[in-house]
Tab-separated table of C-alpha atoms in Angstrom:
chain	number	residue	atom	x	y	z
A	1	UNK	CA	-0.182	-0.144	0.273
A	2	UNK	CA	3.135	2.627	0.906
A	3	UNK	CA	4.561	1.502	-2.622
A	4	UNK	CA	1.224	2.291	-4.190
A	5	UNK	CA	0.640	5.842	-2.439
A	6	UNK	CA	4.395	6.583	-3.485
A	7	UNK	CA	3.638	5.820	-7.091
A	8	UNK	CA	0.624	7.923	-7.225
A	9	UNK	CA	2.144	10.817	-5.617
A	10	UNK	CA	5.184	10.545	-8.063
A	11	UNK	CA	2.611	10.611	-10.984
A	12	UNK	CA	0.794	13.328	-9.549
A	13	UNK	CA	3.844	15.223	-8.982
A	14	UNK	CA	4.782	14.625	-12.641
A	15	UNK	CA	1.532	15.656	-14.015
A	16	UNK	CA	1.854	19.025	-11.989
A	17	UNK	CA	5.198	19.771	-13.296
A	18	UNK	CA	4.678	18.310	-17.130
A	19	UNK	CA	3.930	22.201	-18.181
A	20	UNK	CA	7.359	23.203	-17.357
A	21	UNK	CA	9.181	19.807	-18.123
A	22	UNK	CA	7.383	19.304	-21.623
A	23	UNK	CA	5.737	22.835	-22.670
A	24	UNK	CA	3.330	22.824	-25.361
A	25	UNK	CA	4.777	23.934	-28.813
A	26	UNK	CA	2.735	25.945	-31.191
A	27	UNK	CA	1.735	24.522	-34.491
A	28	UNK	CA	4.264	26.365	-36.271
A	29	UNK	CA	6.842	25.564	-33.958
A	30	UNK	CA	5.800	21.892	-34.616
A	31	UNK	CA	5.892	22.342	-38.575
A	32	UNK	CA	9.424	23.633	-38.599
A	33	UNK	CA	10.975	21.246	-36.013
A	34	UNK	CA	12.680	19.442	-38.841
A	35	UNK	CA	16.093	21.265	-40.011
A	36	UNK	CA	14.928	20.124	-43.400
A	37	UNK	CA	11.535	22.079	-43.074
A	38	UNK	CA	13.809	25.114	-41.808
A	39	UNK	CA	16.057	24.990	-44.938
A	40	UNK	CA	12.716	24.298	-47.518
A	41	UNK	CA	11.459	27.589	-45.758
A	42	UNK	CA	14.863	29.507	-46.078
A	43	UNK	CA	14.768	28.574	-49.913
A	44	UNK	CA	11.431	29.848	-50.469
A	45	UNK	CA	12.606	33.099	-48.464
A	46	UNK	CA	15.529	33.529	-50.541
A	47	UNK	CA	13.334	33.228	-53.875
A	48	UNK	CA	15.177	29.959	-55.037
A	49	UNK	CA	12.324	27.564	-55.026
A	50	UNK	CA	13.505	25.793	-57.799
A	51	UNK	CA	16.345	24.460	-56.215
A	52	UNK	CA	15.385	21.525	-54.216
A	53	UNK	CA	17.040	20.227	-50.833
A	54	UNK	CA	18.699	17.381	-52.239
A	55	UNK	CA	20.645	19.502	-54.756
A	56	UNK	CA	21.765	21.872	-51.486
A	57	UNK	CA	22.920	18.732	-49.705
A	58	UNK	CA	24.776	17.462	-52.673
A	59	UNK	CA	26.308	20.792	-53.505
A	60	UNK	CA	27.282	21.150	-49.911
A	61	UNK	CA	29.196	17.827	-49.811
A	62	UNK	CA	30.821	18.322	-53.179
A	63	UNK	CA	31.990	21.961	-51.897
A	64	UNK	CA	32.971	20.422	-48.447
A	65	UNK	CA	35.106	17.873	-49.893
A	66	UNK	CA	36.583	20.410	-52.528
A	67	UNK	CA	37.444	22.961	-49.519
A	68	UNK	CA	39.006	20.071	-47.246
A	69	UNK	CA	41.185	18.715	-50.331
A	70	UNK	CA	42.359	22.394	-51.253
A	71	UNK	CA	43.233	23.244	-47.570
A	72	UNK	CA	45.172	19.909	-47.298
A	73	UNK	CA	46.824	20.516	-50.438
A	74	UNK	CA	48.154	24.064	-49.255
A	75	UNK	CA	48.355	23.460	-45.523
A	76	UNK	CA	48.875	19.710	-44.770
A	77	UNK	CA	47.551	19.916	-41.536
A	78	UNK	CA	44.473	17.259	-40.895
A	79	UNK	CA	42.550	19.027	-38.411
A	80	UNK	CA	42.396	22.233	-40.452
A	81	UNK	CA	41.403	19.942	-43.358
A	82	UNK	CA	38.625	18.803	-41.063
A	83	UNK	CA	37.335	22.399	-40.145
A	84	UNK	CA	37.598	23.310	-43.946
A	85	UNK	CA	35.437	20.246	-44.626
A	86	UNK	CA	32.796	21.525	-42.207
A	87	UNK	CA	32.851	25.414	-43.186
A	88	UNK	CA	32.406	23.999	-46.835
A	89	UNK	CA	29.312	21.996	-46.048
A	90	UNK	CA	27.848	24.641	-44.204
A	91	UNK	CA	28.471	27.740	-46.635
A	92	UNK	CA	25.591	26.973	-48.954
A	93	UNK	CA	23.152	27.269	-46.240
A	94	UNK	CA	24.864	30.189	-44.860
A	95	UNK	CA	24.541	31.948	-48.205
A	96	UNK	CA	20.690	30.931	-48.706
A	97	UNK	CA	20.173	32.094	-45.291
A	98	UNK	CA	21.903	35.460	-46.014
A	99	UNK	CA	20.227	35.788	-49.269
A	100	UNK	CA	16.818	35.304	-47.660
A	101	UNK	CA	17.885	38.050	-44.883
A	102	UNK	CA	18.619	40.446	-47.512
A	103	UNK	CA	15.600	39.436	-49.821
A	104	UNK	CA	13.449	39.792	-46.727
A	105	UNK	CA	15.051	43.378	-45.779
A	106	UNK	CA	14.540	44.497	-49.364
A	107	UNK	CA	10.796	43.473	-49.532
A	108	UNK	CA	9.994	44.906	-46.097
A	109	UNK	CA	9.330	48.323	-47.764
A	110	UNK	CA	7.096	46.785	-50.483
A	111	UNK	CA	4.223	45.540	-48.138
A	112	UNK	CA	2.848	49.041	-47.215
A	113	UNK	CA	2.425	49.657	-50.859
A	114	UNK	CA	0.730	46.257	-51.373
A	115	UNK	CA	-1.629	47.271	-48.115
A	116	UNK	CA	-2.273	50.515	-50.169
A	117	UNK	CA	-3.321	48.878	-53.589
A	118	UNK	CA	-5.539	46.493	-51.483
A	119	UNK	CA	-7.350	49.400	-49.934
A	120	UNK	CA	-7.467	50.830	-53.338
A	121	UNK	CA	-9.244	47.561	-54.593
A	122	UNK	CA	-11.580	47.355	-51.672
A	123	UNK	CA	-12.835	50.706	-51.972
A	124	UNK	CA	-13.499	50.520	-55.645
A	125	UNK	CA	-15.818	47.785	-55.192
A	126	UNK	CA	-13.510	44.974	-56.243
A	127	UNK	CA	-13.687	41.159	-54.522
A	128	UNK	CA	-11.189	40.573	-52.468
A	129	UNK	CA	-9.661	37.727	-54.709
A	130	UNK	CA	-9.982	40.055	-57.577
A	131	UNK	CA	-8.159	42.690	-55.394
A	132	UNK	CA	-5.373	40.077	-54.696
A	133	UNK	CA	-5.242	38.947	-58.551
A	134	UNK	CA	-4.596	42.786	-59.625
A	135	UNK	CA	-1.448	43.095	-57.504
A	136	UNK	CA	-0.008	41.031	-60.259
A	137	UNK	CA	-0.177	44.055	-62.603
A	138	UNK	CA	-0.291	46.950	-60.304
A	139	UNK	CA	1.615	45.632	-57.340
A	140	UNK	CA	5.279	46.667	-56.500
A	141	UNK	CA	7.744	44.926	-59.082
A	142	UNK	CA	9.394	42.615	-56.370
A	143	UNK	CA	6.062	41.008	-55.458
A	144	UNK	CA	4.388	40.839	-58.600
A	145	UNK	CA	6.040	37.164	-59.526
A	146	UNK	CA	4.315	35.560	-56.509
A	147	UNK	CA	0.877	37.401	-56.967
A	148	UNK	CA	1.092	36.143	-60.999
A	149	UNK	CA	1.318	32.529	-59.657
A	150	UNK	CA	-1.668	33.489	-57.151
A	151	UNK	CA	-3.697	34.670	-60.059
A	152	UNK	CA	-2.817	31.006	-61.992
A	153	UNK	CA	-4.044	28.943	-59.107
A	154	UNK	CA	-7.003	31.031	-58.649
A	155	UNK	CA	-8.023	30.883	-62.057
A	156	UNK	CA	-7.561	27.139	-62.076
A	157	UNK	CA	-9.104	26.247	-59.012
A	158	UNK	CA	-11.401	29.083	-57.836
A	159	UNK	CA	-10.672	28.258	-54.139
A	160	UNK	CA	-9.358	31.691	-52.300
A	161	UNK	CA	-8.519	29.831	-48.998
A	162	UNK	CA	-6.169	27.078	-50.870
A	163	UNK	CA	-4.775	29.810	-53.066
A	164	UNK	CA	-3.828	32.090	-50.040
A	165	UNK	CA	-2.121	28.897	-48.293
A	166	UNK	CA	0.050	28.565	-51.575
A	167	UNK	CA	0.658	32.076	-51.575
A	168	UNK	CA	2.052	32.219	-48.137
A	169	UNK	CA	4.093	29.330	-48.753
A	170	UNK	CA	5.797	31.101	-51.643
A	171	UNK	CA	6.200	34.480	-49.987
A	172	UNK	CA	7.320	32.971	-46.677
A	173	UNK	CA	7.133	36.230	-44.786
A	174	UNK	CA	5.520	37.037	-41.515
A	175	UNK	CA	4.143	40.553	-42.762
A	176	UNK	CA	2.435	38.761	-45.742
A	177	UNK	CA	1.168	36.124	-43.435
A	178	UNK	CA	-0.593	38.843	-41.605
A	179	UNK	CA	-1.773	40.821	-44.673
A	180	UNK	CA	-3.406	37.527	-46.194
A	181	UNK	CA	-5.042	36.447	-43.027
A	182	UNK	CA	-6.524	39.679	-42.444
A	183	UNK	CA	-8.370	39.316	-46.146
A	184	UNK	CA	-9.212	35.669	-45.411
A	185	UNK	CA	-11.096	36.786	-42.003
A	186	UNK	CA	-12.653	39.429	-43.735
A	187	UNK	CA	-13.965	36.884	-46.710
A	188	UNK	CA	-14.851	34.204	-44.194
A	189	UNK	CA	-16.392	36.400	-41.433
A	190	UNK	CA	-17.298	39.640	-43.355
A	191	UNK	CA	-17.614	42.983	-41.625
A	192	UNK	CA	-16.717	46.827	-42.856
A	193	UNK	CA	-13.894	47.711	-40.891
A	194	UNK	CA	-11.326	45.916	-43.420
A	195	UNK	CA	-10.129	49.290	-45.090
A	196	UNK	CA	-9.486	50.741	-41.504
A	197	UNK	CA	-7.526	47.880	-40.534
A	198	UNK	CA	-5.285	47.561	-43.434
A	199	UNK	CA	-4.822	51.567	-43.383
A	200	UNK	CA	-3.558	51.118	-39.795
A	201	UNK	CA	-1.507	48.101	-40.870
A	202	UNK	CA	-0.101	50.186	-43.504
A	203	UNK	CA	0.956	52.749	-41.484
A	204	UNK	CA	2.338	50.345	-38.675
A	205	UNK	CA	4.720	48.868	-41.313
A	206	UNK	CA	6.007	52.073	-42.688
A	207	UNK	CA	6.881	53.291	-39.019
A	208	UNK	CA	8.167	49.740	-38.383
A	209	UNK	CA	10.558	49.813	-41.450
A	210	UNK	CA	11.993	53.106	-40.882
A	211	UNK	CA	12.794	52.697	-37.308
A	212	UNK	CA	14.420	49.185	-38.367
A	213	UNK	CA	16.697	50.851	-41.224
A	214	UNK	CA	17.851	53.236	-38.635
A	215	UNK	CA	18.803	50.923	-36.100
A	216	UNK	CA	20.298	48.530	-38.649
A	217	UNK	CA	22.501	51.191	-39.829
A	218	UNK	CA	23.498	52.366	-36.229
A	219	UNK	CA	24.530	48.476	-35.417
A	220	UNK	CA	26.110	47.496	-38.918
A	221	UNK	CA	29.361	47.921	-37.215
A	222	UNK	CA	28.706	45.550	-34.423
A	223	UNK	CA	28.205	42.992	-37.398
A	224	UNK	CA	31.426	44.074	-39.226
A	225	UNK	CA	33.501	43.637	-36.202
A	226	UNK	CA	32.220	40.111	-35.396
A	227	UNK	CA	33.205	39.161	-38.923
A	228	UNK	CA	36.551	40.530	-38.629
A	229	UNK	CA	37.433	39.345	-35.289
A	230	UNK	CA	36.064	36.043	-36.394
A	231	UNK	CA	38.311	35.636	-39.698
A	232	UNK	CA	41.603	37.258	-38.330
A	233	UNK	CA	42.650	34.603	-36.317
A	234	UNK	CA	42.148	31.886	-38.997
A	235	UNK	CA	44.189	33.940	-41.687
A	236	UNK	CA	46.766	34.203	-39.127
A	237	UNK	CA	46.954	30.304	-38.334
A	238	UNK	CA	46.854	29.502	-42.204
A	239	UNK	CA	50.099	31.601	-42.555
A	240	UNK	CA	51.781	29.955	-39.816
A	241	UNK	CA	50.635	26.426	-40.724
A	242	UNK	CA	52.422	26.952	-44.098
A	243	UNK	CA	55.701	26.348	-42.272
A	244	UNK	CA	56.808	23.009	-42.172
A	245	UNK	CA	57.579	23.112	-38.481
A	246	UNK	CA	54.462	24.633	-37.572
A	247	UNK	CA	52.381	22.001	-39.715
A	248	UNK	CA	54.067	19.286	-37.702
A	249	UNK	CA	53.071	20.975	-34.488
A	250	UNK	CA	49.763	21.269	-35.552
A	251	UNK	CA	49.381	17.818	-36.407
A	252	UNK	CA	50.196	16.624	-32.874
A	253	UNK	CA	47.351	15.803	-30.765
A	254	UNK	CA	47.883	19.077	-28.676
A	255	UNK	CA	47.580	21.011	-32.037
A	256	UNK	CA	44.367	19.344	-32.781
A	257	UNK	CA	43.086	20.165	-29.628
A	258	UNK	CA	43.882	23.604	-30.005
A	259	UNK	CA	42.335	24.141	-33.590
A	260	UNK	CA	39.161	22.141	-32.705
A	261	UNK	CA	38.434	24.340	-29.441
A	262	UNK	CA	39.528	27.560	-31.392
A	263	UNK	CA	36.906	26.654	-34.304
A	264	UNK	CA	34.138	26.113	-31.371
A	265	UNK	CA	34.972	29.158	-29.482
A	266	UNK	CA	34.910	31.298	-32.728
A	267	UNK	CA	31.481	29.684	-33.809
A	268	UNK	CA	29.981	30.465	-30.403
A	269	UNK	CA	31.706	34.045	-30.081
A	270	UNK	CA	30.557	34.896	-33.680
A	271	UNK	CA	26.883	33.876	-32.993
A	272	UNK	CA	26.996	35.957	-29.773
A	273	UNK	CA	28.378	39.003	-31.321
A	274	UNK	CA	25.584	38.446	-34.243
A	275	UNK	CA	22.778	38.054	-31.544
A	276	UNK	CA	24.020	41.408	-29.890
A	277	UNK	CA	23.823	43.253	-33.080
A	278	UNK	CA	21.033	42.082	-34.785
A	279	UNK	CA	17.362	43.098	-34.333
A	280	UNK	CA	14.724	40.407	-33.485
A	281	UNK	CA	12.889	39.157	-36.464
A	282	UNK	CA	9.276	38.332	-36.557
A	283	UNK	CA	7.935	34.889	-36.568
A	284	UNK	CA	5.598	33.515	-38.549
A	285	UNK	CA	2.370	32.342	-36.608
A	286	UNK	CA	0.346	32.029	-39.486
A	287	UNK	CA	1.558	29.196	-41.766
């Protein structure tokens, strides 16, 4: 009986602590839990949806082998070759992430114009699907291709909700998610405040874009300092390892430990500097 009561007490304590031990994740977080899902979204944000994940992985493997072979041919240090292999494998993903961030920054100023065009379409009496379709011709040039795809899908299926989901996947932007979900709610629920909501959203997006541009300009020196601080020690290491006696020293277990720990410290310090110098990005809550 005592054992049974102890088990019941343990189960009860486990249930009480379960919200903190295993917090519930949102649907958006569960969908992007896999690294492949994250990479797929990065490809959409970078505008290279024609490139598959398999192509990225194969290209990363080929580049990693090439970097390791070139580094070992120039500097015969095994640990440096291993670090070059890891860096070469991660380089395509880093480039895709950088391109996605740049494209997202450039399209941030387009969304207020998109909202203004939608307000004009609603005021002129166009239906919401026709207003979104019209953005393929009158919208900002940087966003017209995605809306042309929406027009093609809508002409084919006639399902506004399904086409909105496909458009959100192509754009892969939290601001676009908010705009499209507002249109979906207005179409499904109805109401007369759509223009007011869109006007307030446009004003908020313009203010946010102006503030972000100013702050990012002021904090760009932090990012540049992080890049310089991360690259400088490795340039010096490559110059030193070019000498035969230095290469022999780095090929010892102590030298391998030094290079490996240095690589880990460099990555951690670089990520910390980026977190300090980068503004938090909006998350996609509507997928």
